[in-house]
Amino acid sequence: MTTKYRKQFSNALAQHEVRNNTENVINKLRKHRLAAFPDQAEWVNLRRHSTAIRVNAISKLPQLLEQLEINLQRNGIQVHWADTTEQANQTVLNIMRFHDARFVIKGKSMVSEEMGLNDFLNTHGIECLESDLGELIIQLAAEKPSHMIVPALHKNRKQIARLFHRQFPSIPYTEDISALAQAARRFLRHHFATAPVGLTGVNFMIAETGTLCLVENEGNGRMCSTAPPVHIAVSGIEKVVECLDDVPPLLGILTRSATGQPITTYVNMISSPRKPNEKDGPTAVHLILLDNGRSRIYSDPELRDTLNCIRCGACMNHCPIYKHIGGHAYQTVIPGPIGTILEPQKNGLDSYGELTQASTLCGACQEVCPVSIPIPKIINRLRWEHIRKNSYSTSGAGSGRRKTEAIIWKIWVWNCIHPGAYNRITSVATSMRRLTDRILAKISPWTTARAVPRLPDTTLHERLKALEIDNE
Amino acid sequence: MNDTRNTILNRLKAASSDQTMPSARDISNSVNWSSNYTVQLFRTQLQSAHAEIYDATDHSWLMTLQHICRVKHLKNVLLSPATPWGKAIIENSANLPSLKYYDNPVENWKQSLFDGIEAAFTSTYGGIANTGTLILWPDSQEPRLMSLVPPVHIAVIEKTKIYNSFAEAIKAQHWSETELPANMLLISGPSKSADIEQTLTYGVHGPKELVVIMV
Amino acid sequence: MIKTESRMDFTRASAGPKPDTVYLFGTCLIDLLYPQAGVSAVHLFEREGVNVIFPQTQTCCGQPAWNSGYRDEALAVARAQLKLFPRPIPIIVPSASCAGMIKVHYPALFKDEPDEASVFDVVNRVYELTEFLTDILKVNLTDLGEPTTVAVHSSCTARREMNVADRIDSLLDQLQNVTRIEPDNAEECCGFGGTFAIKQPEISTAMVLEKAKAIENTGAQQLIGQDCGCLMNIGGALKKQDSQISHVHIAEFLWDRTHKAKP
Ligand code: SF4
């Protein structure tokens, strides 16, 4: 059966330029990560520590959120809660309207992607401008990010050069990466200086101190959160950590896992709006805490591990499936292995359940995950949810159940629990192998790239019986 | 709004389990490096992140600053007139480019800050060796945008305030017991991006150059 | 709840005494497609003085259903296998993915089932073939074959679930006339993934073609592995491209090179 996703994946596999670009960048990211963890014992320790920090924070999530809220408010940061992306968008719009603002400059934020914020604000007459270089490229091309950390990784410099030349005809055509970056700098600088509102994501929220941490290299996150008079931060509710001491290990493992850097150029820890007598910084800081299905994921002790993610991207960088099909093929906000488990839980197995099939369960994702998320285990669990008969809390559970498939499995079970029948069938298959070979040759998905496996003349059961190997 | 808040929190609380959690802080990562090694590591880490480093002493740092301004052909430098460093610079401004003071709320001069200032000089709150990081604690004297908007950021750091790791700095400087600034900053090099083909390029939105004077 | 590195923490007293009898769990794939791998495993054990029991009523470990989300079905099949190994002796599985199914996933599959306790008795006796040969039997191999070069593909389960990927290398390195060549990107999945190859054949094809190319580039004469699923996948792709590289399971390769042919 050719499903929506299979078609999508086939299309993606046919995009050779995208595949080349993706693979090039991914190979670099893998190399950088490997070099960043030269000492296996140190990695094991740091990972254990980081995992414990996240598990601890998630286990106390409601209490930490309350503590965070109290401390943020005490510091003068306004806290808004949103159950859905609609509510979150509406909150942003209300803040914009309150300040009479029709333009917002944005730092990189996956949560704003999840909200579909740009489209929403556009329909309400508000213009959004992305300022992260990768996000800007994506916005200019009217596309979606294909990676969490490197949003435009599917584009090479030539494509970006053409894009910039189309969008900024005054700038001479160049394929020089630093010239392209300088063009973006010149274009955005004026907007940083004049934007009435800046919006960013958040990497960690510290409950103990009421602090928002933003991690970045370019300085656009700092610009968006410092230059405009109003700063809006959007975050999923799961990004909270208990205390300041939790930040160094998480920060270290995040940047090393993501790009191999010991630290990003900027770590921006925001604890309040501009204080009296201060000369810059926004006078109003808002934090929007988005649920959007996270509390439902939270309700299941096994699925809950999904929320430990610190969005480093290592799982996608090491995923052979992601490498081949690229981020867009997932048709989700977050691609790759973490997207494979997160998106069906958030948006329903009925529309995204087939994504859980996009895995060989090879375990490369879990192996590199800095917070030890057992992604293959959760994929397995979601495959079960997808086809199980009695419904369950994951929305869309049971939607993937197909009668024929269920019957095939029933027959398989019957065969496997009736050794007499099993042995007869396997024996017949091997003894009539000329016929079975011909049948096997018809399984076209297998044989497009592979020769038909030749059946031997007898089974292992028969051979060992012939050798008089003990039966019990 | 409050309803939403309570709905979310109640859902989370209903699901909260009373499993005992592993202590998140049972691993100490403290190291025992000599101060020489710490300073050396700080230097190499920052250098590998493309920062320029100058060694100076309590007496020579002003000359170093003059030298930096000269070789970079700076026409002006933004600084705080209130810090001891700023005061010393003002007293010895003969061989320096035109000095600018951040003595006005940014709203009053934003455009000239973005377009007219070539460099800023700031102090630092400390340093982190294993990542090659400057700690900045912006306040009314040295506002946040100083280390962000001008294309060149010159920072001075005292070697005695360099800690082995971020965790050590937090502990030694008692961050947890202090009222944190509006915007605590860790800076580890000039602004950069690898968003195109994972190829590094410097000076994207923040400073194109980070110059560190170690005293 | 995450138990940190739960899939990776497999420490076991490897210095256990050499058993005189073991069970062989042949796996359905070997049964039907690569029986000589199973036969070779028996020969290797017997040469070390270990007697082999092969319960004729064994079928499949249940992995295909488990990985497809058909848990009830997997449970029924797994339960039928559980009863076949009553004696307190090791159970050897010539496939890391089937060994991993039992060792890592049976406890989850049988969780809260009435027979949950009996699972651990079986789980603790399971060894992957190369693991058993090196760690328990500590075999000493004498190579009788002609000089040859081989490329190894260790399965993802051998690497990341059973943590035994180095055993196949050390076994091959005992063979004097065998040169082992590491293919590029050796740790990357070959794209088999059981039902994945049927459900997402396009991606699977892209993956296996890349893997086959890496193997081809080694210029080796044979492809060796400890999992027949991967071997069938990569070997099939190699054969389709008329490659000269044949594929063979480690047990069969070891036995062929180390025993004197009957006169
Ligand atoms: S799941 Fe793990 S590896 Fe993937 S993005 Fe999240 S933290 Fe990183």
JSON list of N, CA, C and O in Angstrom, two decimals, chain A residues 339-385:
[
{"chain": "A", "resi": 339, "resn": "GLY", "atom": "N", "xyz": [11.32, 14.03, 16.52]},
{"chain": "A", "resi": 339, "resn": "GLY", "atom": "CA", "xyz": [10.05, 14.39, 15.89]},
{"chain": "A", "resi": 339, "resn": "GLY", "atom": "C", "xyz": [9.16, 13.17, 15.70]},
{"chain": "A", "resi": 339, "resn": "GLY", "atom": "O", "xyz": [7.93, 13.23, 15.85]},
{"chain": "A", "resi": 340, "resn": "THR", "atom": "N", "xyz": [9.80, 12.05, 15.39]},
{"chain": "A", "resi": 340, "resn": "THR", "atom": "CA", "xyz": [9.07, 10.80, 15.18]},
{"chain": "A", "resi": 340, "resn": "THR", "atom": "C", "xyz": [8.29, 10.38, 16.42]},
{"chain": "A", "resi": 340, "resn": "THR", "atom": "O", "xyz": [7.22, 9.78, 16.32]},
{"chain": "A", "resi": 341, "resn": "ILE", "atom": "N", "xyz": [8.83, 10.69, 17.60]},
{"chain": "A", "resi": 341, "resn": "ILE", "atom": "CA", "xyz": [8.07, 10.33, 18.80]},
{"chain": "A", "resi": 341, "resn": "ILE", "atom": "C", "xyz": [7.23, 11.50, 19.33]},
{"chain": "A", "resi": 341, "resn": "ILE", "atom": "O", "xyz": [6.17, 11.29, 19.89]},
{"chain": "A", "resi": 342, "resn": "LEU", "atom": "N", "xyz": [7.71, 12.71, 19.11]},
{"chain": "A", "resi": 342, "resn": "LEU", "atom": "CA", "xyz": [7.01, 13.86, 19.68]},
{"chain": "A", "resi": 342, "resn": "LEU", "atom": "C", "xyz": [5.77, 14.24, 18.88]},
{"chain": "A", "resi": 342, "resn": "LEU", "atom": "O", "xyz": [4.68, 14.46, 19.45]},
{"chain": "A", "resi": 343, "resn": "GLU", "atom": "N", "xyz": [5.89, 14.32, 17.58]},
{"chain": "A", "resi": 343, "resn": "GLU", "atom": "CA", "xyz": [4.81, 14.86, 16.76]},
{"chain": "A", "resi": 343, "resn": "GLU", "atom": "C", "xyz": [3.55, 13.99, 16.76]},
{"chain": "A", "resi": 343, "resn": "GLU", "atom": "O", "xyz": [2.46, 14.52, 16.89]},
{"chain": "A", "resi": 344, "resn": "PRO", "atom": "N", "xyz": [3.68, 12.65, 16.66]},
{"chain": "A", "resi": 344, "resn": "PRO", "atom": "CA", "xyz": [2.45, 11.85, 16.73]},
{"chain": "A", "resi": 344, "resn": "PRO", "atom": "C", "xyz": [1.76, 11.98, 18.09]},
{"chain": "A", "resi": 344, "resn": "PRO", "atom": "O", "xyz": [0.54, 11.95, 18.17]},
{"chain": "A", "resi": 345, "resn": "GLN", "atom": "N", "xyz": [2.55, 12.16, 19.14]},
{"chain": "A", "resi": 345, "resn": "GLN", "atom": "CA", "xyz": [1.93, 12.32, 20.46]},
{"chain": "A", "resi": 345, "resn": "GLN", "atom": "C", "xyz": [1.22, 13.66, 20.56]},
{"chain": "A", "resi": 345, "resn": "GLN", "atom": "O", "xyz": [0.17, 13.78, 21.17]},
{"chain": "A", "resi": 346, "resn": "LYS", "atom": "N", "xyz": [1.82, 14.68, 19.97]},
{"chain": "A", "resi": 346, "resn": "LYS", "atom": "CA", "xyz": [1.22, 16.02, 20.05]},
{"chain": "A", "resi": 346, "resn": "LYS", "atom": "C", "xyz": [0.04, 16.16, 19.13]},
{"chain": "A", "resi": 346, "resn": "LYS", "atom": "O", "xyz": [-0.98, 16.73, 19.49]},
{"chain": "A", "resi": 347, "resn": "ASN", "atom": "N", "xyz": [0.20, 15.65, 17.92]},
{"chain": "A", "resi": 347, "resn": "ASN", "atom": "CA", "xyz": [-0.81, 15.95, 16.89]},
{"chain": "A", "resi": 347, "resn": "ASN", "atom": "C", "xyz": [-1.69, 14.77, 16.53]},
{"chain": "A", "resi": 347, "resn": "ASN", "atom": "O", "xyz": [-2.52, 14.88, 15.64]},
{"chain": "A", "resi": 348, "resn": "GLY", "atom": "N", "xyz": [-1.49, 13.65, 17.18]},
{"chain": "A", "resi": 348, "resn": "GLY", "atom": "CA", "xyz": [-2.38, 12.52, 16.94]},
{"chain": "A", "resi": 348, "resn": "GLY", "atom": "C", "xyz": [-1.78, 11.47, 16.05]},
{"chain": "A", "resi": 348, "resn": "GLY", "atom": "O", "xyz": [-1.16, 11.77, 15.02]},
{"chain": "A", "resi": 349, "resn": "LEU", "atom": "N", "xyz": [-1.97, 10.22, 16.46]},
{"chain": "A", "resi": 349, "resn": "LEU", "atom": "CA", "xyz": [-1.47, 9.10, 15.67]},
{"chain": "A", "resi": 349, "resn": "LEU", "atom": "C", "xyz": [-2.24, 8.94, 14.37]},
{"chain": "A", "resi": 349, "resn": "LEU", "atom": "O", "xyz": [-1.76, 8.35, 13.42]},
{"chain": "A", "resi": 350, "resn": "ASP", "atom": "N", "xyz": [-3.48, 9.47, 14.34]},
{"chain": "A", "resi": 350, "resn": "ASP", "atom": "CA", "xyz": [-4.26, 9.31, 13.11]},
{"chain": "A", "resi": 350, "resn": "ASP", "atom": "C", "xyz": [-3.59, 10.00, 11.93]},
{"chain": "A", "resi": 350, "resn": "ASP", "atom": "O", "xyz": [-3.58, 9.47, 10.83]},
{"chain": "A", "resi": 351, "resn": "SER", "atom": "N", "xyz": [-3.01, 11.20, 12.16]},
{"chain": "A", "resi": 351, "resn": "SER", "atom": "CA", "xyz": [-2.36, 11.84, 11.01]},
{"chain": "A", "resi": 351, "resn": "SER", "atom": "C", "xyz": [-0.85, 11.58, 10.96]},
{"chain": "A", "resi": 351, "resn": "SER", "atom": "O", "xyz": [-0.25, 11.63, 9.90]},
{"chain": "A", "resi": 352, "resn": "TYR", "atom": "N", "xyz": [-0.24, 11.33, 12.11]},
{"chain": "A", "resi": 352, "resn": "TYR", "atom": "CA", "xyz": [1.22, 11.21, 12.12]},
{"chain": "A", "resi": 352, "resn": "TYR", "atom": "C", "xyz": [1.72, 9.83, 12.53]},
{"chain": "A", "resi": 352, "resn": "TYR", "atom": "O", "xyz": [2.92, 9.62, 12.65]},
{"chain": "A", "resi": 353, "resn": "GLY", "atom": "N", "xyz": [0.79, 8.90, 12.72]},
{"chain": "A", "resi": 353, "resn": "GLY", "atom": "CA", "xyz": [1.18, 7.58, 13.20]},
{"chain": "A", "resi": 353, "resn": "GLY", "atom": "C", "xyz": [2.17, 6.88, 12.30]},
{"chain": "A", "resi": 353, "resn": "GLY", "atom": "O", "xyz": [3.06, 6.16, 12.77]},
{"chain": "A", "resi": 354, "resn": "GLU", "atom": "N", "xyz": [2.04, 7.08, 11.00]},
{"chain": "A", "resi": 354, "resn": "GLU", "atom": "CA", "xyz": [2.92, 6.35, 10.09]},
{"chain": "A", "resi": 354, "resn": "GLU", "atom": "C", "xyz": [4.38, 6.77, 10.25]},
{"chain": "A", "resi": 354, "resn": "GLU", "atom": "O", "xyz": [5.29, 6.02, 9.90]},
{"chain": "A", "resi": 355, "resn": "LEU", "atom": "N", "xyz": [4.57, 7.97, 10.79]},
{"chain": "A", "resi": 355, "resn": "LEU", "atom": "CA", "xyz": [5.94, 8.40, 11.06]},
{"chain": "A", "resi": 355, "resn": "LEU", "atom": "C", "xyz": [6.69, 7.39, 11.91]},
{"chain": "A", "resi": 355, "resn": "LEU", "atom": "O", "xyz": [7.91, 7.23, 11.78]},
{"chain": "A", "resi": 356, "resn": "THR", "atom": "N", "xyz": [5.97, 6.73, 12.81]},
{"chain": "A", "resi": 356, "resn": "THR", "atom": "CA", "xyz": [6.65, 5.78, 13.69]},
{"chain": "A", "resi": 356, "resn": "THR", "atom": "C", "xyz": [7.23, 4.60, 12.90]},
{"chain": "A", "resi": 356, "resn": "THR", "atom": "O", "xyz": [8.05, 3.86, 13.40]},
{"chain": "A", "resi": 357, "resn": "GLN", "atom": "N", "xyz": [6.79, 4.45, 11.64]},
{"chain": "A", "resi": 357, "resn": "GLN", "atom": "CA", "xyz": [7.36, 3.40, 10.79]},
{"chain": "A", "resi": 357, "resn": "GLN", "atom": "C", "xyz": [8.69, 3.84, 10.18]},
{"chain": "A", "resi": 357, "resn": "GLN", "atom": "O", "xyz": [9.42, 3.03, 9.62]},
{"chain": "A", "resi": 358, "resn": "ALA", "atom": "N", "xyz": [8.97, 5.14, 10.25]},
{"chain": "A", "resi": 358, "resn": "ALA", "atom": "CA", "xyz": [10.19, 5.65, 9.63]},
{"chain": "A", "resi": 358, "resn": "ALA", "atom": "C", "xyz": [11.38, 5.44, 10.55]},
{"chain": "A", "resi": 358, "resn": "ALA", "atom": "O", "xyz": [12.09, 6.38, 10.90]},
{"chain": "A", "resi": 359, "resn": "SER", "atom": "N", "xyz": [11.57, 4.23, 10.97]},
{"chain": "A", "resi": 359, "resn": "SER", "atom": "CA", "xyz": [12.69, 3.91, 11.84]},
{"chain": "A", "resi": 359, "resn": "SER", "atom": "C", "xyz": [13.02, 2.44, 11.72]},
{"chain": "A", "resi": 359, "resn": "SER", "atom": "O", "xyz": [12.13, 1.60, 11.64]},
{"chain": "A", "resi": 360, "resn": "THR", "atom": "N", "xyz": [14.32, 2.13, 11.70]},
{"chain": "A", "resi": 360, "resn": "THR", "atom": "CA", "xyz": [14.72, 0.73, 11.74]},
{"chain": "A", "resi": 360, "resn": "THR", "atom": "C", "xyz": [14.98, 0.30, 13.17]},
{"chain": "A", "resi": 360, "resn": "THR", "atom": "O", "xyz": [15.43, -0.81, 13.40]},
{"chain": "A", "resi": 361, "resn": "LEU", "atom": "N", "xyz": [14.75, 1.21, 14.11]},
{"chain": "A", "resi": 361, "resn": "LEU", "atom": "CA", "xyz": [15.05, 0.96, 15.53]},
{"chain": "A", "resi": 361, "resn": "LEU", "atom": "C", "xyz": [16.54, 0.65, 15.71]},
{"chain": "A", "resi": 361, "resn": "LEU", "atom": "O", "xyz": [16.91, -0.18, 16.54]},
{"chain": "A", "resi": 362, "resn": "CYS", "atom": "N", "xyz": [17.38, 1.31, 14.92]},
{"chain": "A", "resi": 362, "resn": "CYS", "atom": "CA", "xyz": [18.81, 0.99, 14.96]},
{"chain": "A", "resi": 362, "resn": "CYS", "atom": "C", "xyz": [19.46, 1.51, 16.23]},
{"chain": "A", "resi": 362, "resn": "CYS", "atom": "O", "xyz": [20.56, 1.10, 16.58]},
{"chain": "A", "resi": 363, "resn": "GLY", "atom": "N", "xyz": [18.82, 2.49, 16.90]},
{"chain": "A", "resi": 363, "resn": "GLY", "atom": "CA", "xyz": [19.34, 2.93, 18.19]},
{"chain": "A", "resi": 363, "resn": "GLY", "atom": "C", "xyz": [20.41, 3.99, 18.13]},
{"chain": "A", "resi": 363, "resn": "GLY", "atom": "O", "xyz": [20.93, 4.40, 19.17]},
{"chain": "A", "resi": 364, "resn": "ALA", "atom": "N", "xyz": [20.75, 4.48, 16.93]},
{"chain": "A", "resi": 364, "resn": "ALA", "atom": "CA", "xyz": [21.79, 5.51, 16.85]},
{"chain": "A", "resi": 364, "resn": "ALA", "atom": "C", "xyz": [21.35, 6.78, 17.58]},
{"chain": "A", "resi": 364, "resn": "ALA", "atom": "O", "xyz": [22.17, 7.48, 18.17]},
{"chain": "A", "resi": 365, "resn": "CYS", "atom": "N", "xyz": [20.07, 7.07, 17.55]},
{"chain": "A", "resi": 365, "resn": "CYS", "atom": "CA", "xyz": [19.55, 8.28, 18.20]},
{"chain": "A", "resi": 365, "resn": "CYS", "atom": "C", "xyz": [19.74, 8.21, 19.71]},
{"chain": "A", "resi": 365, "resn": "CYS", "atom": "O", "xyz": [20.24, 9.14, 20.33]},
{"chain": "A", "resi": 366, "resn": "GLN", "atom": "N", "xyz": [19.35, 7.11, 20.27]},
{"chain": "A", "resi": 366, "resn": "GLN", "atom": "CA", "xyz": [19.46, 6.96, 21.72]},
{"chain": "A", "resi": 366, "resn": "GLN", "atom": "C", "xyz": [20.92, 7.00, 22.16]},
{"chain": "A", "resi": 366, "resn": "GLN", "atom": "O", "xyz": [21.26, 7.55, 23.19]},
{"chain": "A", "resi": 367, "resn": "GLU", "atom": "N", "xyz": [21.76, 6.41, 21.33]},
{"chain": "A", "resi": 367, "resn": "GLU", "atom": "CA", "xyz": [23.18, 6.34, 21.68]},
{"chain": "A", "resi": 367, "resn": "GLU", "atom": "C", "xyz": [23.80, 7.73, 21.85]},
{"chain": "A", "resi": 367, "resn": "GLU", "atom": "O", "xyz": [24.65, 7.93, 22.70]},
{"chain": "A", "resi": 368, "resn": "VAL", "atom": "N", "xyz": [23.37, 8.69, 21.05]},
{"chain": "A", "resi": 368, "resn": "VAL", "atom": "CA", "xyz": [23.98, 10.02, 21.13]},
{"chain": "A", "resi": 368, "resn": "VAL", "atom": "C", "xyz": [23.15, 11.00, 21.96]},
{"chain": "A", "resi": 368, "resn": "VAL", "atom": "O", "xyz": [23.59, 12.11, 22.23]},
{"chain": "A", "resi": 369, "resn": "CYS", "atom": "N", "xyz": [21.95, 10.60, 22.35]},
{"chain": "A", "resi": 369, "resn": "CYS", "atom": "CA", "xyz": [21.09, 11.55, 23.05]},
{"chain": "A", "resi": 369, "resn": "CYS", "atom": "C", "xyz": [21.71, 11.94, 24.40]},
{"chain": "A", "resi": 369, "resn": "CYS", "atom": "O", "xyz": [21.96, 11.09, 25.23]},
{"chain": "A", "resi": 370, "resn": "PRO", "atom": "N", "xyz": [21.93, 13.24, 24.60]},
{"chain": "A", "resi": 370, "resn": "PRO", "atom": "CA", "xyz": [22.62, 13.68, 25.82]},
{"chain": "A", "resi": 370, "resn": "PRO", "atom": "C", "xyz": [21.79, 13.46, 27.09]},
{"chain": "A", "resi": 370, "resn": "PRO", "atom": "O", "xyz": [22.33, 13.52, 28.19]},
{"chain": "A", "resi": 371, "resn": "VAL", "atom": "N", "xyz": [20.50, 13.24, 26.92]},
{"chain": "A", "resi": 371, "resn": "VAL", "atom": "CA", "xyz": [19.68, 13.00, 28.11]},
{"chain": "A", "resi": 371, "resn": "VAL", "atom": "C", "xyz": [19.03, 11.61, 28.04]},
{"chain": "A", "resi": 371, "resn": "VAL", "atom": "O", "xyz": [17.99, 11.36, 28.65]},
{"chain": "A", "resi": 372, "resn": "SER", "atom": "N", "xyz": [19.67, 10.72, 27.30]},
{"chain": "A", "resi": 372, "resn": "SER", "atom": "CA", "xyz": [19.35, 9.28, 27.29]},
{"chain": "A", "resi": 372, "resn": "SER", "atom": "C", "xyz": [17.89, 8.96, 26.98]},
{"chain": "A", "resi": 372, "resn": "SER", "atom": "O", "xyz": [17.34, 8.01, 27.53]},
{"chain": "A", "resi": 373, "resn": "ILE", "atom": "N", "xyz": [17.25, 9.72, 26.13]},
{"chain": "A", "resi": 373, "resn": "ILE", "atom": "CA", "xyz": [15.85, 9.41, 25.83]},
{"chain": "A", "resi": 373, "resn": "ILE", "atom": "C", "xyz": [15.79, 8.10, 25.05]},
{"chain": "A", "resi": 373, "resn": "ILE", "atom": "O", "xyz": [16.44, 7.96, 24.01]},
{"chain": "A", "resi": 374, "resn": "PRO", "atom": "N", "xyz": [15.02, 7.12, 25.54]},
{"chain": "A", "resi": 374, "resn": "PRO", "atom": "CA", "xyz": [14.97, 5.82, 24.85]},
{"chain": "A", "resi": 374, "resn": "PRO", "atom": "C", "xyz": [14.04, 5.90, 23.63]},
{"chain": "A", "resi": 374, "resn": "PRO", "atom": "O", "xyz": [12.95, 5.34, 23.63]},
{"chain": "A", "resi": 375, "resn": "ILE", "atom": "N", "xyz": [14.50, 6.58, 22.61]},
{"chain": "A", "resi": 375, "resn": "ILE", "atom": "CA", "xyz": [13.64, 6.84, 21.45]},
{"chain": "A", "resi": 375, "resn": "ILE", "atom": "C", "xyz": [13.12, 5.56, 20.81]},
{"chain": "A", "resi": 375, "resn": "ILE", "atom": "O", "xyz": [11.92, 5.45, 20.55]},
{"chain": "A", "resi": 376, "resn": "PRO", "atom": "N", "xyz": [13.97, 4.54, 20.57]},
{"chain": "A", "resi": 376, "resn": "PRO", "atom": "CA", "xyz": [13.43, 3.32, 19.96]},
{"chain": "A", "resi": 376, "resn": "PRO", "atom": "C", "xyz": [12.33, 2.68, 20.81]},
{"chain": "A", "resi": 376, "resn": "PRO", "atom": "O", "xyz": [11.34, 2.18, 20.28]},
{"chain": "A", "resi": 377, "resn": "LYS", "atom": "N", "xyz": [12.51, 2.71, 22.11]},
{"chain": "A", "resi": 377, "resn": "LYS", "atom": "CA", "xyz": [11.50, 2.13, 22.99]},
{"chain": "A", "resi": 377, "resn": "LYS", "atom": "C", "xyz": [10.17, 2.88, 22.85]},
{"chain": "A", "resi": 377, "resn": "LYS", "atom": "O", "xyz": [9.10, 2.28, 22.83]},
{"chain": "A", "resi": 378, "resn": "ILE", "atom": "N", "xyz": [10.26, 4.19, 22.74]},
{"chain": "A", "resi": 378, "resn": "ILE", "atom": "CA", "xyz": [9.03, 4.98, 22.63]},
{"chain": "A", "resi": 378, "resn": "ILE", "atom": "C", "xyz": [8.41, 4.80, 21.24]},
{"chain": "A", "resi": 378, "resn": "ILE", "atom": "O", "xyz": [7.18, 4.75, 21.10]},
{"chain": "A", "resi": 379, "resn": "ILE", "atom": "N", "xyz": [9.24, 4.66, 20.22]},
{"chain": "A", "resi": 379, "resn": "ILE", "atom": "CA", "xyz": [8.70, 4.36, 18.88]},
{"chain": "A", "resi": 379, "resn": "ILE", "atom": "C", "xyz": [7.93, 3.05, 18.93]},
{"chain": "A", "resi": 379, "resn": "ILE", "atom": "O", "xyz": [6.80, 2.95, 18.44]},
{"chain": "A", "resi": 380, "resn": "ASN", "atom": "N", "xyz": [8.54, 2.05, 19.54]},
{"chain": "A", "resi": 380, "resn": "ASN", "atom": "CA", "xyz": [7.89, 0.75, 19.66]},
{"chain": "A", "resi": 380, "resn": "ASN", "atom": "C", "xyz": [6.54, 0.89, 20.37]},
{"chain": "A", "resi": 380, "resn": "ASN", "atom": "O", "xyz": [5.52, 0.35, 19.94]},
{"chain": "A", "resi": 381, "resn": "ARG", "atom": "N", "xyz": [6.57, 1.63, 21.45]},
{"chain": "A", "resi": 381, "resn": "ARG", "atom": "CA", "xyz": [5.34, 1.85, 22.22]},
{"chain": "A", "resi": 381, "resn": "ARG", "atom": "C", "xyz": [4.26, 2.53, 21.35]},
{"chain": "A", "resi": 381, "resn": "ARG", "atom": "O", "xyz": [3.09, 2.16, 21.38]},
{"chain": "A", "resi": 382, "resn": "LEU", "atom": "N", "xyz": [4.69, 3.53, 20.56]},
{"chain": "A", "resi": 382, "resn": "LEU", "atom": "CA", "xyz": [3.71, 4.26, 19.75]},
{"chain": "A", "resi": 382, "resn": "LEU", "atom": "C", "xyz": [3.20, 3.41, 18.59]},
{"chain": "A", "resi": 382, "resn": "LEU", "atom": "O", "xyz": [2.06, 3.56, 18.15]},
{"chain": "A", "resi": 383, "resn": "ARG", "atom": "N", "xyz": [4.04, 2.51, 18.09]},
{"chain": "A", "resi": 383, "resn": "ARG", "atom": "CA", "xyz": [3.55, 1.59, 17.06]},
{"chain": "A", "resi": 383, "resn": "ARG", "atom": "C", "xyz": [2.41, 0.75, 17.64]},
{"chain": "A", "resi": 383, "resn": "ARG", "atom": "O", "xyz": [1.44, 0.46, 16.95]},
{"chain": "A", "resi": 384, "resn": "TRP", "atom": "N", "xyz": [2.60, 0.38, 18.88]},
{"chain": "A", "resi": 384, "resn": "TRP", "atom": "CA", "xyz": [1.55, -0.39, 19.56]},
{"chain": "A", "resi": 384, "resn": "TRP", "atom": "C", "xyz": [0.28, 0.46, 19.70]},
{"chain": "A", "resi": 384, "resn": "TRP", "atom": "O", "xyz": [-0.82, 0.03, 19.35]},
{"chain": "A", "resi": 385, "resn": "GLU", "atom": "N", "xyz": [0.47, 1.68, 20.20]},
{"chain": "A", "resi": 385, "resn": "GLU", "atom": "CA", "xyz": [-0.69, 2.57, 20.34]},
{"chain": "A", "resi": 385, "resn": "GLU", "atom": "C", "xyz": [-1.42, 2.73, 19.00]},
{"chain": "A", "resi": 385, "resn": "GLU", "atom": "O", "xyz": [-2.63, 2.81, 18.94]}
]
